[in-house]
RNA sequence: GCCCUCAUAGUUCAACGGAUAGAAUAGCAGUUUCCUAAACUGUAGAUACAAGUUCGAUUCUUGUUGGGGGUACCA
């Protein structure tokens, strides 16, 4: 069935041609949803046509409105307020629309086929020297949701992770462990491996600072002290040993990384994210080096006297960018070039998307240009899904100052709060512990995910731990609750012996709240598309909240459905509720949020 | 210095250049012989400042002020 907003657009085009003899393109025809406070379903803005009609906005709108009623049987009436033509569709249209979609659980989604666009999306990208924190949570939730939304828009999506498992920062925690741990493992102290390793990274920094302070006290200037501190020198040596493949160092590196991976796996599982392929920087940086050295030989890059390899981007309005250190070791950019190339060879993607914070906007601008200069045409299809920082009410998170919000802690606290809240309300009595815990988990993660994803991805956001745990108002649990309520009603209907809720013959005039719900249901398809185009899960969040709110209003305004004597009407309303629940479930799924059946 | 970004109720967030700038929360006032009150209803409260473009500007342009980020042989 053709989308009615498109049909109206085409009709308006024809009408303008007939009335005023002008050809207007689709972009000039602004059809929007009628705002709540006015009568109507769709609104046409007529101001752009005044120069054709040479009449007042009111007269122009009336002329077009008359013609629409005449030309389109779906259009029942219209009203004009200022330059706005509000069009009301007939009950018959809405009932037909609902009949089309009520049993289609995939309404709003496009099919993924063999010929679909292939998108590789990278997200998460952790370092193996510390556990995941709140910033990673935003990244992971966004990455997962973007992937889901891309899929819903008919793209073939491949989710990849790039683990930053090498570099001097990794050596720092290795060194501290070697010096301080006395051979202890995470098992020995019953800790999650990533937290265990992270503690040694912190320990390194503490000792390092002490050493700097000592040197400064002995008269060295600070800059020199930073370079000359014993542990820093040892860490650098360790990196060189690592690069040259010294067995002892490699072994330690593998051991500690494996601890971290076990910890990450747990966190990823808890968050409900996963990957189709994992890249390791340790496996891509050599390719990056190779490609750069080759390009240098071909004269595409430049070299300084000390051996530094760089690219001059001043013509692109950027600076000179170093691609290899003077000692020949790799940088972040070096490995990212390697990874990008490897990824193209692996997947021959149509698009390669990176979910990475906006602090790296410059990095990705450079990456794209460098790859193009090196002759990789597909670099044009690299996109950076840039998102804003997460700040705490009292400022930015700083790992060194201990103001980070740990990912595992946060999730655990949310679950604990969900449990308290539920006990307080006396819900879930008579459930087994296992069932209850599963529900708490869904609610807690629903709250967290919704809280983070409802904010426009590209904007910085403030994370207030207290408010994020809220389960009322514009929150995940509010939406989940609406779903649960509908499930409860549907199962009660079944208990009453009401079967085949999609089979009815509703001849009643539609109520305002029913029309409002139908409009929301209609919108879902456009919302999914918009979220995809804008690369923004918040579009979904805003929509599903409004839908849930609208349903709750409907639920209160309409007399109890299960007591409705007109069985056709009752079934229609049950079917409408059921459809609402399915859309809630599908929309939340696009955000990685699960729905409980009871709560 | 240069580049990029952001600024909306007390607070956290919305608003393809369109109508009277929406929600949530905190505040105040209500709703349960009725399908889950984690709900619903009412009330009060905001576009940093100054110009410009436009029929129309929170949205676009310029300037001012104030945040954030980048400009590393860190990632």
XYZ file of C-alpha atoms (C1' of nucleotides) in Angstrom:
674
model
C 0.000 0.000 0.000
C 1.332 3.394 -0.926
C 2.244 5.686 1.944
C -0.546 8.198 2.317
C 1.763 11.147 2.910
C 3.388 10.460 -0.445
C 0.011 10.116 -2.066
C -1.013 13.485 -0.660
C 2.211 15.032 -1.898
C 1.562 13.773 -5.404
C -2.018 14.952 -5.298
C -0.929 18.417 -4.185
C 1.555 18.516 -7.021
C -1.191 17.786 -9.489
C -3.546 20.282 -7.891
C -0.994 23.104 -7.993
C -0.468 22.377 -11.647
C -4.198 22.452 -12.351
C -5.036 25.458 -10.224
C -2.007 27.667 -10.834
C -0.280 26.112 -13.812
C 3.004 25.590 -11.996
C 5.198 22.531 -11.669
C 6.513 22.189 -8.158
C 8.903 19.508 -6.993
C 8.364 17.296 -3.994
C 10.742 19.254 -1.801
C 8.592 22.349 -2.037
C 5.615 20.439 -0.721
C 5.876 20.273 3.018
C 3.589 17.633 4.436
C 3.960 17.237 8.156
C 2.032 15.590 10.925
C -0.688 17.840 12.266
C 0.192 19.121 15.673
C -1.761 17.709 18.514
C -3.701 20.827 19.353
C -5.305 21.065 15.915
C -7.787 18.877 14.082
C -6.373 16.752 11.315
C -3.852 14.078 10.443
C -1.502 15.753 8.000
C -0.732 19.398 7.420
C 0.323 21.134 4.251
C 2.236 24.392 4.588
C 0.860 26.623 1.846
C 3.156 29.653 2.136
C 5.485 28.429 -0.615
C 2.613 28.425 -3.110
C 1.445 31.976 -2.562
C 3.679 33.293 -5.309
C 1.900 30.966 -7.734
C -1.628 31.507 -6.509
C -1.195 35.241 -5.904
C -3.900 34.934 -3.289
C -3.968 35.061 0.484
C -2.777 32.050 2.466
C -6.340 31.311 3.601
C -7.834 31.370 0.119
C -4.989 29.338 -1.322
C -5.301 26.758 1.416
C -9.036 26.499 0.904
C -8.655 26.021 -2.835
C -6.143 23.262 -2.353
C -8.207 21.723 0.433
C -11.332 21.608 -1.727
C -9.423 19.959 -4.521
C -7.898 17.404 -2.160
C -11.278 16.361 -0.824
C -12.507 16.036 -4.378
C -9.467 14.144 -5.714
C -8.643 11.824 -2.872
C -11.262 9.579 -1.406
C -9.090 9.093 1.686
C -9.356 12.776 2.501
C -12.535 13.450 4.352
C -12.250 17.069 5.382
C -9.883 19.897 6.019
C -9.527 23.069 8.036
C -7.350 26.086 7.525
C -5.531 27.981 10.213
C -3.371 30.823 8.956
C -1.259 29.326 6.214
C -1.705 25.780 7.355
C -3.999 23.331 5.651
C -4.913 20.554 8.046
C -6.191 17.476 6.296
C -8.297 14.840 8.020
C -8.399 11.340 6.630
C -11.517 9.238 6.780
C -12.137 6.561 9.388
C -12.364 4.161 6.496
C -8.818 4.977 5.417
C -7.484 4.399 8.925
C -9.366 1.164 9.354
C -8.042 -0.081 6.039
C -4.549 0.954 6.974
C -4.796 -0.914 10.233
C -6.124 -4.019 8.527
C -3.045 -3.973 6.325
C -0.545 -3.810 9.151
C -2.165 -5.356 12.198
C -0.785 -8.828 11.586
C 2.501 -7.731 10.089
C 5.019 -7.813 12.920
C 7.710 -6.424 10.659
C 5.854 -3.262 9.810
C 8.381 -0.436 9.497
C 11.336 -2.668 8.678
C 12.933 -3.167 5.295
C 14.153 -6.550 4.255
C 17.853 -7.398 4.062
C 18.629 -9.197 0.812
C 21.635 -10.398 -1.144
C 21.820 -7.083 -2.891
C 21.615 -4.988 0.218
C 24.157 -2.322 0.944
C 26.969 -3.788 3.008
C 28.021 -1.753 6.007
C 30.858 -2.587 8.367
C 30.410 -0.822 11.659
C 33.171 -0.556 14.214
C 32.333 0.228 17.788
C 33.554 -0.312 21.332
C 37.301 -0.203 20.530
C 38.623 -0.688 24.070
C 42.153 -0.469 25.403
C 43.342 -3.536 27.257
C 44.830 -1.662 30.158
C 41.677 -0.708 32.007
C 38.065 -1.759 32.461
C 35.196 -0.209 30.525
C 33.640 2.948 31.893
C 30.650 5.136 31.231
C 32.137 6.581 28.053
C 32.513 3.079 26.627
C 28.946 2.361 27.602
C 27.690 5.182 25.418
C 29.867 3.916 22.608
C 28.700 0.315 22.937
C 25.038 1.179 23.226
C 25.232 3.542 20.277
C 27.147 1.075 18.170
C 24.719 -1.711 18.829
C 21.697 0.465 18.219
C 23.100 2.012 15.036
C 23.767 -1.460 13.701
C 20.200 -2.513 14.493
C 18.789 0.571 12.853
C 20.929 0.088 9.754
C 19.624 -3.453 9.527
C 16.041 -2.309 9.938
C 16.628 -0.052 6.957
C 17.595 -2.981 4.803
C 21.374 -2.911 5.089
C 23.617 -5.900 5.554
C 25.541 -5.040 8.677
C 28.795 -6.460 9.993
C 29.696 -5.452 13.536
C 33.401 -5.306 14.295
C 35.493 -4.403 17.279
C 39.042 -3.094 17.189
C 40.975 -3.902 20.307
C 43.829 -1.609 21.155
C 46.024 -4.299 22.649
C 49.509 -2.886 22.131
C 51.447 0.210 22.919
C 53.282 1.792 25.747
C 50.206 2.123 27.935
C 49.792 -1.652 27.877
C 53.413 -2.067 28.895
C 52.805 0.201 31.856
C 50.319 -2.131 33.500
C 52.511 -5.101 32.605
C 55.492 -3.522 34.310
C 53.543 -2.599 37.427
C 52.160 -6.111 37.688
C 55.628 -7.598 37.327
C 57.032 -5.340 40.017
C 54.171 -5.317 42.475
C 51.870 -8.310 42.121
C 54.179 -11.028 43.304
C 52.722 -13.329 40.694
C 49.096 -12.955 41.825
C 46.342 -13.584 39.315
C 42.758 -12.312 39.189
C 41.614 -15.710 40.407
C 43.828 -15.472 43.459
C 42.174 -12.247 44.538
C 38.758 -13.060 43.060
C 38.632 -10.079 40.771
C 37.372 -9.496 37.285
C 40.443 -9.596 35.052
C 39.975 -6.181 33.473
C 39.620 -4.518 36.858
C 42.628 -6.414 38.117
C 44.820 -5.204 35.269
C 43.371 -1.709 35.512
C 44.491 -1.491 39.107
C 48.077 -2.064 38.018
C 47.748 0.627 35.407
C 46.722 2.994 38.178
C 49.556 1.666 40.355
C 52.003 2.455 37.594
C 50.842 6.022 37.431
C 51.120 6.424 41.176
C 54.687 5.121 41.319
C 55.640 7.042 38.177
C 54.476 10.294 39.730
C 56.449 9.520 42.850
C 59.561 8.950 40.805
C 59.087 12.192 38.923
C 58.647 14.041 42.193
C 61.870 12.573 43.549
C 63.833 13.577 40.494
C 62.389 17.077 40.571
C 63.267 17.338 44.252
C 66.828 16.515 43.276
C 66.909 19.436 40.904
C 65.829 17.962 37.554
C 63.323 19.923 35.516
C 59.929 18.323 35.190
C 59.969 17.612 31.508
C 63.230 15.762 31.782
C 62.093 13.957 34.893
C 59.082 12.604 33.011
C 61.393 11.099 30.450
C 64.029 9.925 32.864
C 61.847 8.334 35.522
C 62.911 4.736 36.022
C 59.564 3.125 35.307
C 58.979 5.142 32.190
C 62.308 4.068 30.796
C 61.533 0.480 31.678
C 58.113 0.677 30.038
C 59.640 1.999 26.848
C 62.230 -0.734 26.875
C 59.457 -3.228 27.348
C 57.643 -1.863 24.306
C 60.740 -2.294 22.209
C 61.151 -5.811 23.518
C 57.525 -6.461 22.706
C 57.930 -5.193 19.147
C 61.010 -7.335 18.669
C 59.067 -10.315 19.967
C 60.964 -11.117 23.126
C 59.305 -14.348 24.370
C 59.146 -13.415 28.026
C 57.452 -10.093 27.316
C 55.097 -11.586 24.776
C 54.089 -14.244 27.231
C 53.309 -11.777 29.963
C 51.425 -9.655 27.461
C 49.330 -12.595 26.345
C 48.606 -13.623 29.902
C 47.475 -10.211 31.039
C 45.449 -9.560 27.913
C 43.642 -12.845 28.356
C 42.599 -11.721 31.828
C 41.276 -8.506 30.373
C 39.379 -10.258 27.585
C 37.634 -12.523 30.060
C 36.523 -9.401 31.916
C 35.407 -7.622 28.755
C 33.402 -10.636 27.636
C 31.467 -10.503 30.846
C 30.758 -6.812 30.500
C 29.748 -7.134 26.857
C 27.426 -9.948 27.748
C 25.914 -7.920 30.527
C 25.347 -5.022 28.146
C 23.949 -7.340 25.508
C 26.367 -6.404 22.733
C 28.375 -8.652 20.455
C 30.579 -8.575 17.374
C 30.895 -10.502 14.153
C 34.626 -9.995 14.014
C 37.296 -8.692 16.329
C 40.393 -6.945 15.041
C 43.481 -6.580 17.184
C 45.790 -3.677 16.728
C 48.726 -5.985 17.300
C 47.700 -7.741 14.112
C 47.138 -4.682 11.942
C 49.878 -2.209 12.826
C 52.488 -4.023 10.758
C 50.332 -3.781 7.656
C 49.973 -0.078 8.359
C 53.730 0.320 8.613
C 54.280 -1.637 5.442
C 51.801 0.427 3.452
C 53.314 3.659 4.691
C 56.871 2.636 3.887
C 55.798 1.569 0.418
C 54.036 4.858 -0.151
C 57.130 6.667 1.033
C 59.198 4.896 -1.580
C 56.643 5.821 -4.223
C 57.037 9.447 -3.213
C 53.517 9.837 -1.857
C 54.804 10.716 1.602
C 57.676 12.736 2.975
C 60.429 12.022 5.463
C 62.290 14.288 7.831
C 65.985 14.093 8.531
C 65.469 12.258 11.798
C 63.504 9.583 9.976
C 59.975 10.711 10.840
C 57.539 9.856 8.068
C 54.788 12.408 7.611
C 52.161 13.657 5.194
C 51.654 17.296 4.383
C 47.972 18.140 4.575
C 48.270 21.899 4.518
C 46.588 21.993 1.113
C 43.551 20.367 2.712
C 43.550 23.024 5.400
C 45.051 20.661 7.948
C 48.562 20.273 9.305
C 51.447 17.942 8.808
C 50.613 14.561 10.200
C 53.244 12.117 11.435
C 52.619 8.543 10.318
C 55.734 6.797 11.687
C 57.941 7.765 14.594
C 61.597 8.562 14.042
C 62.504 5.211 15.571
C 60.192 3.535 13.099
C 57.514 2.475 15.591
C 53.845 2.730 14.836
C 51.290 5.282 15.965
C 47.539 5.156 16.341
C 47.156 6.494 12.805
C 49.592 3.900 11.485
C 47.575 0.982 12.698
C 44.252 2.584 11.753
C 45.431 2.788 8.165
C 46.344 -0.879 8.325
C 43.057 -1.820 9.932
C 41.020 0.113 7.382
C 42.753 -1.616 4.485
C 42.422 -5.034 6.050
C 38.762 -4.392 6.651
C 38.183 -3.519 3.030
C 39.984 -6.641 1.903
C 37.898 -8.710 4.300
C 34.501 -7.369 3.406
C 34.588 -5.171 0.284
C 32.103 -2.957 2.093
C 29.898 -0.273 0.612
C 30.387 1.728 3.756
C 32.729 1.519 6.717
C 31.330 3.302 9.748
C 33.272 4.101 12.903
C 31.478 4.806 16.141
C 34.076 6.939 17.876
C 33.870 10.003 20.104
C 33.966 13.488 18.636
C 37.371 14.142 20.158
C 38.610 12.166 17.180
C 36.825 14.133 14.481
C 40.201 15.377 13.304
C 41.692 11.900 13.290
C 39.033 10.583 10.948
C 39.226 13.571 8.673
C 42.943 12.843 8.329
C 42.490 9.077 7.986
C 40.163 9.541 5.060
C 42.425 11.971 3.270
C 45.540 9.889 3.837
C 43.895 6.748 2.492
C 42.711 8.613 -0.574
C 46.192 10.000 -1.157
C 47.532 6.494 -0.919
C 45.199 5.576 -3.721
C 42.363 3.787 -1.968
C 39.201 5.039 -3.635
C 36.935 3.265 -1.184
C 38.138 5.677 1.502
C 35.334 7.899 0.244
C 32.932 5.444 1.906
C 34.390 5.781 5.362
C 32.047 7.503 7.756
C 32.589 8.622 11.298
C 29.596 8.290 13.601
C 30.797 10.908 15.991
C 29.242 11.165 19.402
C 29.602 13.597 22.256
C 31.332 13.198 25.555
C 29.630 11.964 28.669
C 30.047 14.341 31.555
C 29.138 13.982 35.191
C 27.171 16.668 37.026
C 30.414 17.907 38.561
C 32.436 17.811 35.379
C 34.313 15.497 33.115
C 35.383 12.007 34.035
C 39.100 11.708 34.622
C 40.561 8.288 35.197
C 43.572 9.639 37.041
C 41.410 11.546 39.459
C 39.267 8.556 40.143
C 36.082 10.222 38.900
C 35.239 7.592 36.312
C 32.009 5.684 36.506
C 32.837 2.036 36.059
C 30.627 0.139 33.630
C 30.183 -2.982 35.743
C 29.517 -1.042 38.923
C 26.964 1.099 37.182
C 25.014 -1.841 35.803
C 25.093 -3.609 39.156
C 23.800 -0.523 40.943
C 20.994 -0.125 38.443
C 19.951 -3.727 38.981
C 20.026 -3.266 42.730
C 17.874 -0.168 42.467
C 15.376 -1.944 40.228
C 15.082 -4.637 42.848
C 14.545 -2.168 45.676
C 11.970 -0.239 43.717
C 10.094 -3.373 42.800
C 10.049 -4.663 46.360
C 8.868 -1.290 47.567
C 5.937 -1.358 45.160
C 5.144 -4.920 46.062
C 5.286 -6.063 42.468
C 6.396 -9.521 41.449
C 5.139 -11.346 44.464
C 4.973 -15.046 43.796
C 7.764 -15.093 41.242
C 10.804 -17.286 41.619
C 14.127 -15.609 42.424
C 15.379 -16.486 38.985
C 12.375 -14.946 37.251
C 12.636 -11.854 39.384
C 16.319 -11.379 38.698
C 15.705 -11.643 34.998
C 13.059 -8.950 35.228
C 15.265 -6.679 37.327
C 18.028 -7.051 34.798
C 15.748 -6.114 31.906
C 14.387 -3.108 33.728
C 17.770 -1.878 34.926
C 19.354 -2.150 31.512
C 16.254 -0.688 29.929
C 16.623 2.339 32.175
C 20.324 2.734 31.461
C 20.115 2.218 27.723
C 17.138 4.470 27.293
C 18.705 7.177 29.409
C 21.791 7.243 27.230
C 20.249 6.668 23.823
C 17.469 9.232 24.169
C 20.030 12.000 23.871
C 21.045 13.076 20.396
C 24.200 11.060 19.740
C 26.304 13.935 18.532
C 25.679 16.071 21.571
C 27.566 15.989 24.820
C 25.433 14.689 27.627
C 25.382 14.961 31.363
C 25.030 11.708 33.197
C 23.488 12.098 36.577
C 23.664 8.695 38.275
C 20.698 9.529 40.464
C 18.410 10.507 37.627
C 19.450 7.673 35.397
C 18.104 5.243 37.953
C 14.710 6.885 37.774
C 11.962 4.599 36.530
C 9.239 7.195 36.087
C 8.598 9.687 33.341
C 10.638 9.732 30.177
C 12.465 6.485 30.915
C 12.922 2.996 29.611
C 10.896 1.361 32.377
C 7.960 3.647 31.616
C 7.906 2.330 28.071
C 8.449 -1.231 29.248
C 5.607 -0.839 31.705
C 3.269 0.175 28.927
C 4.194 -2.969 27.059
C 3.657 -5.120 30.137
C 0.298 -3.549 30.762
C -0.837 -4.463 27.277
C 0.411 -8.025 27.695
C -1.524 -8.281 30.901
C -4.678 -7.118 29.225
C -4.213 -9.494 26.306
C -3.702 -12.473 28.544
C -6.787 -11.538 30.558
C -8.715 -11.370 27.313
C -7.579 -14.854 26.510
C -8.723 -15.992 29.954
C -12.122 -14.575 29.136
C -12.196 -16.815 26.089
C -11.674 -14.086 23.535
C -9.904 -15.528 20.510
C -8.874 -14.175 17.112
C -8.622 -10.570 18.127
C -7.734 -9.587 14.574
C -11.094 -10.762 13.288
C -13.842 -8.243 13.842
C -16.083 -5.882 11.993
C -15.820 -2.559 13.691
C -18.407 -0.147 12.346
C -18.064 2.351 15.164
C -16.762 5.833 14.587
C -13.132 6.082 15.674
C -12.419 7.903 18.917
C -9.854 10.673 19.098
C -7.475 8.543 21.115
C -7.816 5.679 18.657
C -7.023 7.980 15.772
C -4.040 9.301 17.660
C -2.722 5.788 18.183
C -3.282 4.881 14.548
C -1.304 7.933 13.542
C 1.563 6.876 15.762
C 1.523 3.389 14.355
C 1.566 4.810 10.860
C 4.595 6.938 11.713
C 6.791 4.045 12.775
C 7.943 3.331 9.244
C 9.051 6.928 8.717
C 10.692 7.052 12.122
C 12.856 4.018 11.424
C 13.918 5.580 8.168
C 14.710 8.907 9.774
C 16.730 7.300 12.557
C 18.723 5.543 9.857
C 19.317 8.661 7.799
C 20.260 10.757 10.763
C 22.288 7.961 12.324
C 20.549 8.702 15.538
C 18.846 6.279 17.939
C 17.346 9.178 19.880
C 14.781 9.477 17.091
C 13.535 6.019 18.051
C 13.601 6.818 21.754
C 11.571 9.988 21.395
C 9.060 8.214 19.231
C 8.544 5.196 21.437
C 8.105 7.378 24.493
C 5.413 9.424 22.773
C 3.746 6.236 21.594
C 3.706 4.771 25.088
C 2.363 8.005 26.487
C -0.363 8.073 23.888
C -1.311 4.515 24.693
C -1.588 5.229 28.393
C -3.870 8.126 27.607
C -5.987 5.904 25.393
C -6.099 3.277 28.087
C -7.424 5.744 30.616
C -9.833 7.573 28.349
C -11.515 4.553 26.842
C -13.875 2.627 29.123
C -12.392 -0.707 30.267
C -11.841 -2.687 27.096
C -12.426 -6.080 28.660
C -15.863 -4.951 29.782
C -16.858 -3.672 26.358
C -20.128 -5.277 25.308
C -19.693 -4.687 21.615
C -17.364 -7.606 20.876
C -16.267 -6.233 17.499
C -15.236 -3.004 19.129
C -13.525 -4.870 21.934
C -11.502 -6.932 19.494
C -10.569 -3.905 17.467
C -9.236 -2.248 20.578
C -7.396 -5.368 21.660
C -5.870 -5.628 18.227
C -4.881 -1.967 18.345
C -3.307 -2.489 21.752
C -1.525 -5.572 20.541
C -0.095 -3.677 17.583
C 1.066 -0.927 19.893
C 2.844 -3.480 22.055
C 4.585 -5.008 19.070
C 5.820 -1.648 17.885
C 7.038 -0.813 21.368
C 8.894 -4.093 21.455
C 10.391 -3.600 18.001
C 11.369 -0.010 18.678
C 13.018 -0.898 21.969
C 14.813 -3.734 20.255
C 16.375 -1.177 17.920
C 17.857 0.346 21.049
C 18.994 -2.991 22.414
C 16.342 -2.910 25.108
C 14.424 -6.038 26.058
C 10.861 -6.106 27.327
C 9.729 -8.147 30.308
C 6.316 -9.811 30.110
C 5.514 -8.796 33.686
C 6.915 -6.164 35.941
C 46.888 31.681 18.088
C 44.108 28.588 14.541
C 40.132 24.829 13.660
C 35.580 22.190 15.206
C 31.480 22.173 18.356
C 27.694 23.538 21.986
C 24.394 27.379 24.658
C 16.357 26.277 25.247
C 11.983 26.057 32.023
C 15.473 25.247 38.711
C 17.497 20.465 36.361
C 17.906 16.640 32.194
C 16.355 16.514 27.225
C 12.834 17.654 22.329
C 11.512 20.783 18.163
C 13.180 18.706 8.101
C 13.244 27.404 8.205
C 6.723 26.922 9.900
C 1.256 27.339 13.893
C 0.568 29.291 20.800
C 8.851 26.476 21.596
C 7.210 20.365 23.401
C 8.399 16.468 27.294
C 10.303 14.609 31.778
C 11.786 15.746 36.579
C 11.617 18.811 40.952
C 7.086 22.170 43.013
C 1.752 22.811 43.802
C -3.485 20.615 43.252
C -6.252 16.204 42.035
C -7.702 10.759 40.137
C -8.196 3.805 42.523
C -15.961 0.168 44.132
C -12.694 0.411 36.825
C -8.192 -4.188 32.181
C -0.982 -3.419 36.793
C -1.185 3.975 40.286
C 6.246 1.975 37.688
C -0.249 5.031 35.428
C -3.484 9.369 34.486
C -5.370 14.763 34.878
C -4.665 19.962 36.036
C -1.193 24.171 37.352
C 3.226 27.248 37.064
C 7.972 27.949 34.581
C 12.793 28.758 29.055
C 15.242 30.052 23.205
C 22.866 33.557 26.469
C 23.385 38.734 24.019
C 23.243 42.039 19.483
C 22.514 42.750 14.397
C 21.219 40.552 9.487
C 18.607 37.200 5.638
C 13.170 35.596 5.246
C 6.159 35.972 4.395
C 8.089 33.350 8.849
C 14.395 32.185 12.740
C 15.477 28.033 18.638
C 17.034 26.496 13.590
C 20.676 30.041 8.465
C 24.799 34.363 8.371
C 28.012 37.798 11.201
C 29.723 39.670 15.811
C 29.924 39.351 21.421
C 30.008 36.387 25.937
C 30.464 31.684 28.142
C 31.323 26.031 28.116
C 33.586 21.490 25.626
C 36.977 19.253 22.157
C 41.080 19.292 18.764
C 45.608 21.347 16.886
C 51.267 15.302 20.033
C 56.838 11.141 17.454
C 49.183 9.823 23.225
C 45.004 6.834 22.001
